[in-house]
Coordinates of C-alpha atoms in Angstrom, one line a residue:
M1 CA 29.8 -8.6 11.5
N2 CA 32.3 -11.0 9.9
D3 CA 33.1 -11.0 6.2
N4 CA 30.8 -13.9 5.5
T5 CA 27.8 -12.2 7.2
V6 CA 28.5 -9.0 5.2
H7 CA 28.6 -10.9 2.0
L8 CA 25.4 -12.7 2.9
H9 CA 23.6 -9.5 3.6
E10 CA 24.9 -7.9 0.4
R11 CA 23.5 -10.8 -1.6
V12 CA 20.1 -10.4 0.1
K13 CA 20.1 -6.7 -0.9
K14 CA 21.1 -7.5 -4.5
I15 CA 18.5 -10.2 -4.9
L16 CA 15.8 -8.1 -3.4
Y17 CA 16.6 -5.2 -5.7
S18 CA 16.7 -7.5 -8.8
L19 CA 13.2 -8.9 -7.9
T20 CA 11.5 -5.8 -6.6
G21 CA 13.6 -2.7 -7.1
I22 CA 13.5 -2.2 -3.3
T23 CA 16.7 -0.8 -1.8
L24 CA 17.4 -1.8 1.8
A25 CA 19.1 0.8 4.0
E26 CA 22.6 0.2 5.5
N27 CA 21.1 -0.1 9.1
K28 CA 19.0 -3.2 8.3
D29 CA 21.5 -5.9 9.3
T30 CA 19.6 -7.2 12.3
M31 CA 16.3 -7.3 10.3
I32 CA 18.0 -9.1 7.4
A33 CA 19.5 -11.7 9.7
N34 CA 16.2 -12.3 11.5
R35 CA 14.1 -12.6 8.3
L36 CA 16.7 -14.7 6.5
H37 CA 16.6 -17.3 9.3
K38 CA 12.8 -17.2 9.5
L39 CA 12.7 -17.7 5.7
R40 CA 14.8 -20.8 6.0
R41 CA 12.5 -22.2 8.7
D42 CA 9.3 -21.3 6.9
T43 CA 10.5 -22.9 3.6
R44 CA 12.0 -25.9 5.5
F45 CA 15.2 -25.5 3.6
N46 CA 17.9 -28.0 4.7
G47 CA 21.0 -26.3 3.4
D48 CA 22.9 -23.3 4.8
L49 CA 21.9 -19.7 4.1
E50 CA 24.2 -19.4 1.1
D51 CA 22.6 -22.4 -0.5
L52 CA 19.2 -20.9 0.2
L53 CA 20.2 -17.7 -1.7
D54 CA 21.6 -19.8 -4.5
A55 CA 18.2 -21.5 -4.8
I56 CA 16.3 -18.2 -4.8
E57 CA 18.6 -16.8 -7.5
K58 CA 17.7 -19.8 -9.6
G59 CA 14.0 -19.1 -9.2
S60 CA 13.0 -21.2 -6.1
N61 CA 10.9 -19.6 -3.3
T62 CA 11.1 -16.1 -4.8
T63 CA 7.6 -15.3 -3.6
E64 CA 8.4 -16.3 -0.1
F65 CA 11.7 -14.3 -0.3
I66 CA 9.8 -11.2 -1.4
N67 CA 7.2 -11.6 1.2
S68 CA 9.9 -11.9 3.9
F69 CA 11.7 -8.7 3.1
T70 CA 8.9 -6.3 2.3
T71 CA 7.7 -3.9 5.0
N72 CA 4.0 -3.6 5.7
K73 CA 3.5 -1.0 8.4
T74 CA 0.1 0.7 8.0
H75 CA -3.1 1.5 9.8
F76 CA -6.6 2.8 9.1
F77 CA -6.8 6.5 8.1
R78 CA -3.1 7.0 8.2
E79 CA -2.4 10.7 7.4
C80 CA -6.1 11.4 7.7
F81 CA -6.0 14.8 6.0
H82 CA -5.8 12.9 2.7
F83 CA -9.1 11.2 3.3
E84 CA -10.7 14.4 4.4
D85 CA -9.5 16.0 1.1
L86 CA -11.0 13.1 -0.8
R87 CA -14.3 13.5 1.1
D88 CA -14.6 17.2 0.9
R89 CA -13.0 18.2 -2.4
I90 CA -13.1 15.3 -4.8
L91 CA -16.1 13.1 -4.0
P92 CA -18.8 15.9 -4.1
T93 CA -17.9 16.6 -7.7
F94 CA -18.4 13.0 -8.7
A95 CA -21.6 12.7 -6.7
K96 CA -23.0 15.8 -8.5
S97 CA -21.9 14.7 -12.0
G98 CA -22.9 11.1 -11.6
Q99 CA -19.7 10.0 -13.1
Q100 CA -17.9 6.9 -11.8
I101 CA -14.7 7.6 -9.8
K102 CA -11.8 5.2 -10.4
M103 CA -9.2 5.1 -7.7
Y104 CA -5.9 3.2 -7.4
C105 CA -4.1 2.3 -4.2
S106 CA -0.5 1.4 -5.2
A107 CA 0.7 -0.1 -1.9
S108 CA -2.3 -1.9 -0.3
S109 CA -0.3 -3.8 2.3
T110 CA -2.8 -5.5 4.7
G111 CA -5.7 -3.4 3.3
E112 CA -6.2 -0.6 5.8
E113 CA -5.6 2.1 3.2
P114 CA -8.0 0.9 0.5
Y115 CA -10.6 0.1 3.1
S116 CA -10.2 3.7 4.5
M117 CA -10.7 5.0 0.9
A118 CA -13.9 2.9 0.6
M119 CA -15.2 4.0 4.0
T120 CA -14.6 7.6 2.9
V121 CA -16.8 7.0 -0.2
M122 CA -19.5 5.5 2.0
E123 CA -19.5 8.5 4.3
A124 CA -19.7 10.9 1.3
R125 CA -22.7 9.0 -0.1
E126 CA -24.5 9.4 3.2
T127 CA -23.5 13.0 3.8
L128 CA -24.3 14.2 0.2
C129 CA -27.4 12.0 0.0
R130 CA -26.4 11.0 -3.5
S131 CA -25.4 7.8 -5.2
L132 CA -21.6 7.6 -5.8
N133 CA -20.2 4.9 -8.1
A134 CA -16.6 4.2 -7.0
T135 CA -14.1 1.5 -7.8
I136 CA -10.8 0.9 -6.1
I137 CA -7.9 -1.2 -7.4
A138 CA -5.4 -2.1 -4.7
T139 CA -2.1 -3.7 -5.4
D140 CA 0.9 -5.0 -3.5
I141 CA 3.9 -7.2 -4.3
D142 CA 3.5 -9.3 -1.1
T143 CA 1.0 -12.1 -1.6
N144 CA 0.6 -12.7 2.1
V145 CA -0.6 -9.2 2.9
L146 CA -2.9 -9.2 -0.1
Q147 CA -4.6 -12.4 1.2
Y148 CA -4.9 -10.7 4.7
A149 CA -6.4 -7.7 3.0
A150 CA -8.9 -9.7 1.0
N151 CA -9.9 -11.6 4.2
G152 CA -10.6 -8.2 5.9
V153 CA -10.3 -9.4 9.5
Y154 CA -8.4 -7.0 11.9
R155 CA -7.6 -6.8 15.6
F156 CA -9.2 -3.7 17.1
S157 CA -8.7 -2.1 20.4
K158 CA -11.6 -0.2 22.0
S159 CA -9.1 2.5 23.0
S160 CA -7.8 2.8 19.4
K161 CA -7.3 6.3 17.9
E162 CA -7.0 5.0 14.3
F163 CA -10.5 6.1 13.3
P164 CA -11.3 9.8 13.0
S165 CA -14.4 11.2 14.7
W166 CA -16.4 11.2 11.5
I167 CA -16.0 7.4 11.1
K168 CA -18.0 5.0 13.3
P169 CA -16.3 1.5 12.9
Q170 CA -19.5 -0.4 13.8
K171 CA -21.0 0.9 10.5
Y172 CA -18.4 -0.8 8.4
F173 CA -17.2 -3.8 10.4
K174 CA -18.8 -6.9 12.0
R175 CA -17.6 -7.8 15.4
R176 CA -16.0 -11.2 15.8
V177 CA -15.1 -12.7 19.2
E178 CA -12.0 -14.7 19.6
K179 CA -10.7 -16.2 22.8
N180 CA -7.2 -15.4 24.2
L181 CA -7.2 -11.9 22.9
A182 CA -6.4 -9.1 25.3
N183 CA -9.4 -7.8 27.2
E184 CA -9.5 -4.5 25.3
E185 CA -9.1 -6.1 21.9
I186 CA -11.7 -7.6 19.6
L187 CA -11.7 -9.0 16.1
I188 CA -13.5 -7.0 13.4
K189 CA -14.4 -8.1 9.9
V190 CA -15.0 -5.7 7.0
K191 CA -18.6 -5.7 5.7
D192 CA -19.3 -6.9 2.2
E193 CA -20.4 -3.5 0.9
L194 CA -16.8 -2.2 1.4
K195 CA -15.2 -5.4 -0.1
K196 CA -17.3 -5.1 -3.2
M197 CA -15.8 -1.7 -4.0
I198 CA -12.2 -3.0 -4.0
T199 CA -10.2 -5.4 -6.3
F200 CA -7.0 -6.7 -4.8
K201 CA -4.2 -7.6 -7.2
I202 CA -0.5 -8.5 -7.0
M203 CA 1.7 -6.1 -8.8
N204 CA 5.3 -4.9 -8.6
L205 CA 5.7 -1.2 -8.9
N206 CA 9.2 -1.8 -10.4
D207 CA 7.7 -3.5 -13.4
S208 CA 8.5 -1.8 -16.7
S209 CA 4.8 -1.1 -17.3
Y210 CA 1.5 -1.3 -15.5
P211 CA -1.6 -3.1 -16.8
Y212 CA -3.8 0.0 -16.9
N213 CA -4.9 2.4 -19.6
K214 CA -3.5 5.9 -20.0
N215 CA -5.3 8.5 -17.9
E216 CA -7.5 5.7 -16.4
F217 CA -7.6 6.8 -12.7
D218 CA -9.2 9.9 -11.1
V219 CA -7.2 9.3 -7.8
I220 CA -4.0 7.6 -7.0
F221 CA -2.7 6.9 -3.5
C222 CA 1.1 6.2 -3.6
R223 CA 2.0 6.8 0.1
N224 CA 4.9 5.7 2.2
V225 CA 6.2 3.2 -0.4
L226 CA 8.5 5.3 -2.5
I227 CA 10.9 5.6 0.4
Y228 CA 11.9 2.0 -0.1
F229 CA 13.3 2.8 -3.6
S230 CA 16.3 4.8 -4.8
V231 CA 15.6 8.4 -5.9
E232 CA 16.1 7.3 -9.5
D233 CA 13.6 4.4 -9.2
Q234 CA 11.2 6.7 -7.4
N235 CA 11.1 9.0 -10.4
K236 CA 10.5 6.1 -12.8
I237 CA 7.6 4.7 -10.6
L238 CA 6.0 8.2 -10.3
K239 CA 6.2 8.8 -14.1
K240 CA 4.6 5.4 -14.8
L241 CA 1.8 6.1 -12.2
F242 CA 1.4 9.6 -13.5
S243 CA 0.7 8.3 -17.1
H244 CA -2.4 6.4 -15.7
L245 CA -3.8 9.5 -13.8
K246 CA -6.3 11.7 -15.6
I247 CA -5.6 15.4 -16.1
G248 CA -7.3 17.0 -13.2
G249 CA -6.8 13.8 -11.2
T250 CA -5.2 13.8 -7.7
L251 CA -2.0 12.1 -6.6
Y252 CA -1.5 11.5 -2.8
L253 CA 2.0 11.0 -1.6
G254 CA 3.4 10.0 1.8
H255 CA 4.6 12.6 4.3
S256 CA 8.3 12.2 3.5
E257 CA 7.9 11.9 -0.3
N258 CA 7.8 14.4 -3.1
P259 CA 6.8 14.4 -6.8
H260 CA 10.4 14.9 -8.1
D261 CA 10.4 15.4 -11.8
L262 CA 6.6 15.8 -11.9
I263 CA 6.7 19.2 -10.2
N264 CA 6.1 21.1 -13.4
Y265 CA 3.1 19.0 -14.3
V266 CA 1.1 19.3 -11.1
Q267 CA -0.6 21.8 -8.9
R268 CA -0.2 21.5 -5.1
A269 CA -3.6 21.2 -3.4
G270 CA -2.4 20.6 0.2
Q271 CA 0.1 18.6 2.2
N272 CA 1.5 16.1 -0.3
I273 CA -1.6 16.4 -2.5
F274 CA -1.0 17.1 -6.2
I275 CA -3.4 17.7 -9.0
K276 CA -2.2 16.7 -12.5
T277 CA -2.3 19.7 -14.8
K278 CA -0.8 18.1 -18.0
D279 CA 0.8 15.0 -19.4
I280 CA 4.5 14.6 -19.4
Y281 CA 4.6 13.3 -23.0

């Protein structure tokens, strides 16, 4: 890369960090170049890339910029053992007590994770033959993926291995037909009974505080998102999330993430499953 390109990419990283706290790795140059050119096309910006970044720094097209540079890789029942733990260990307790369970998905992306949480609740209701009052708040910083999640329409391959054996997709999705899809693919739409359980909201995990009460949630999913932040910022985010988790509540982290400074305030209950034992403050 020439010096101008290096400078351009460093500006992108600096702006992204200032807006979101996300730190881009050093090996993301091709991705940065591709997404920057796409951003200019999508916004129909007439100037050069430096002018585009000038405009973003002054407050123009910041949402489009954030949407362009956030990563949204996900699928239904990713790291399925977490949903099995939710089904087998947590939900029976709430079904027995009759108490409402409040859950938070801190990185909704296109919605597969919170819908997987909702399907797990529905399965537990049926298996336990009990009513189970559950609410899920699902947030993301990317407005495009939140809209996708709220729409709840997905491409589904009949040969897909996404859903575990204890989930029958036809119970939770309506089939929709669309021409020009590959033969093995169909469109599926989330049924309303799942949607009613979830509230989708825009939120930046790097914000100084979150709009929730202390000890509000019984379960927090924060999986495969911390890896996009520096270790220092991961700690800050985890401490903020932790303050909104009830004592006895469960924190689920992604496979390559750890609780850092929270380790003395949690009890490990499985692979990247942590039960809050006391408050930090």
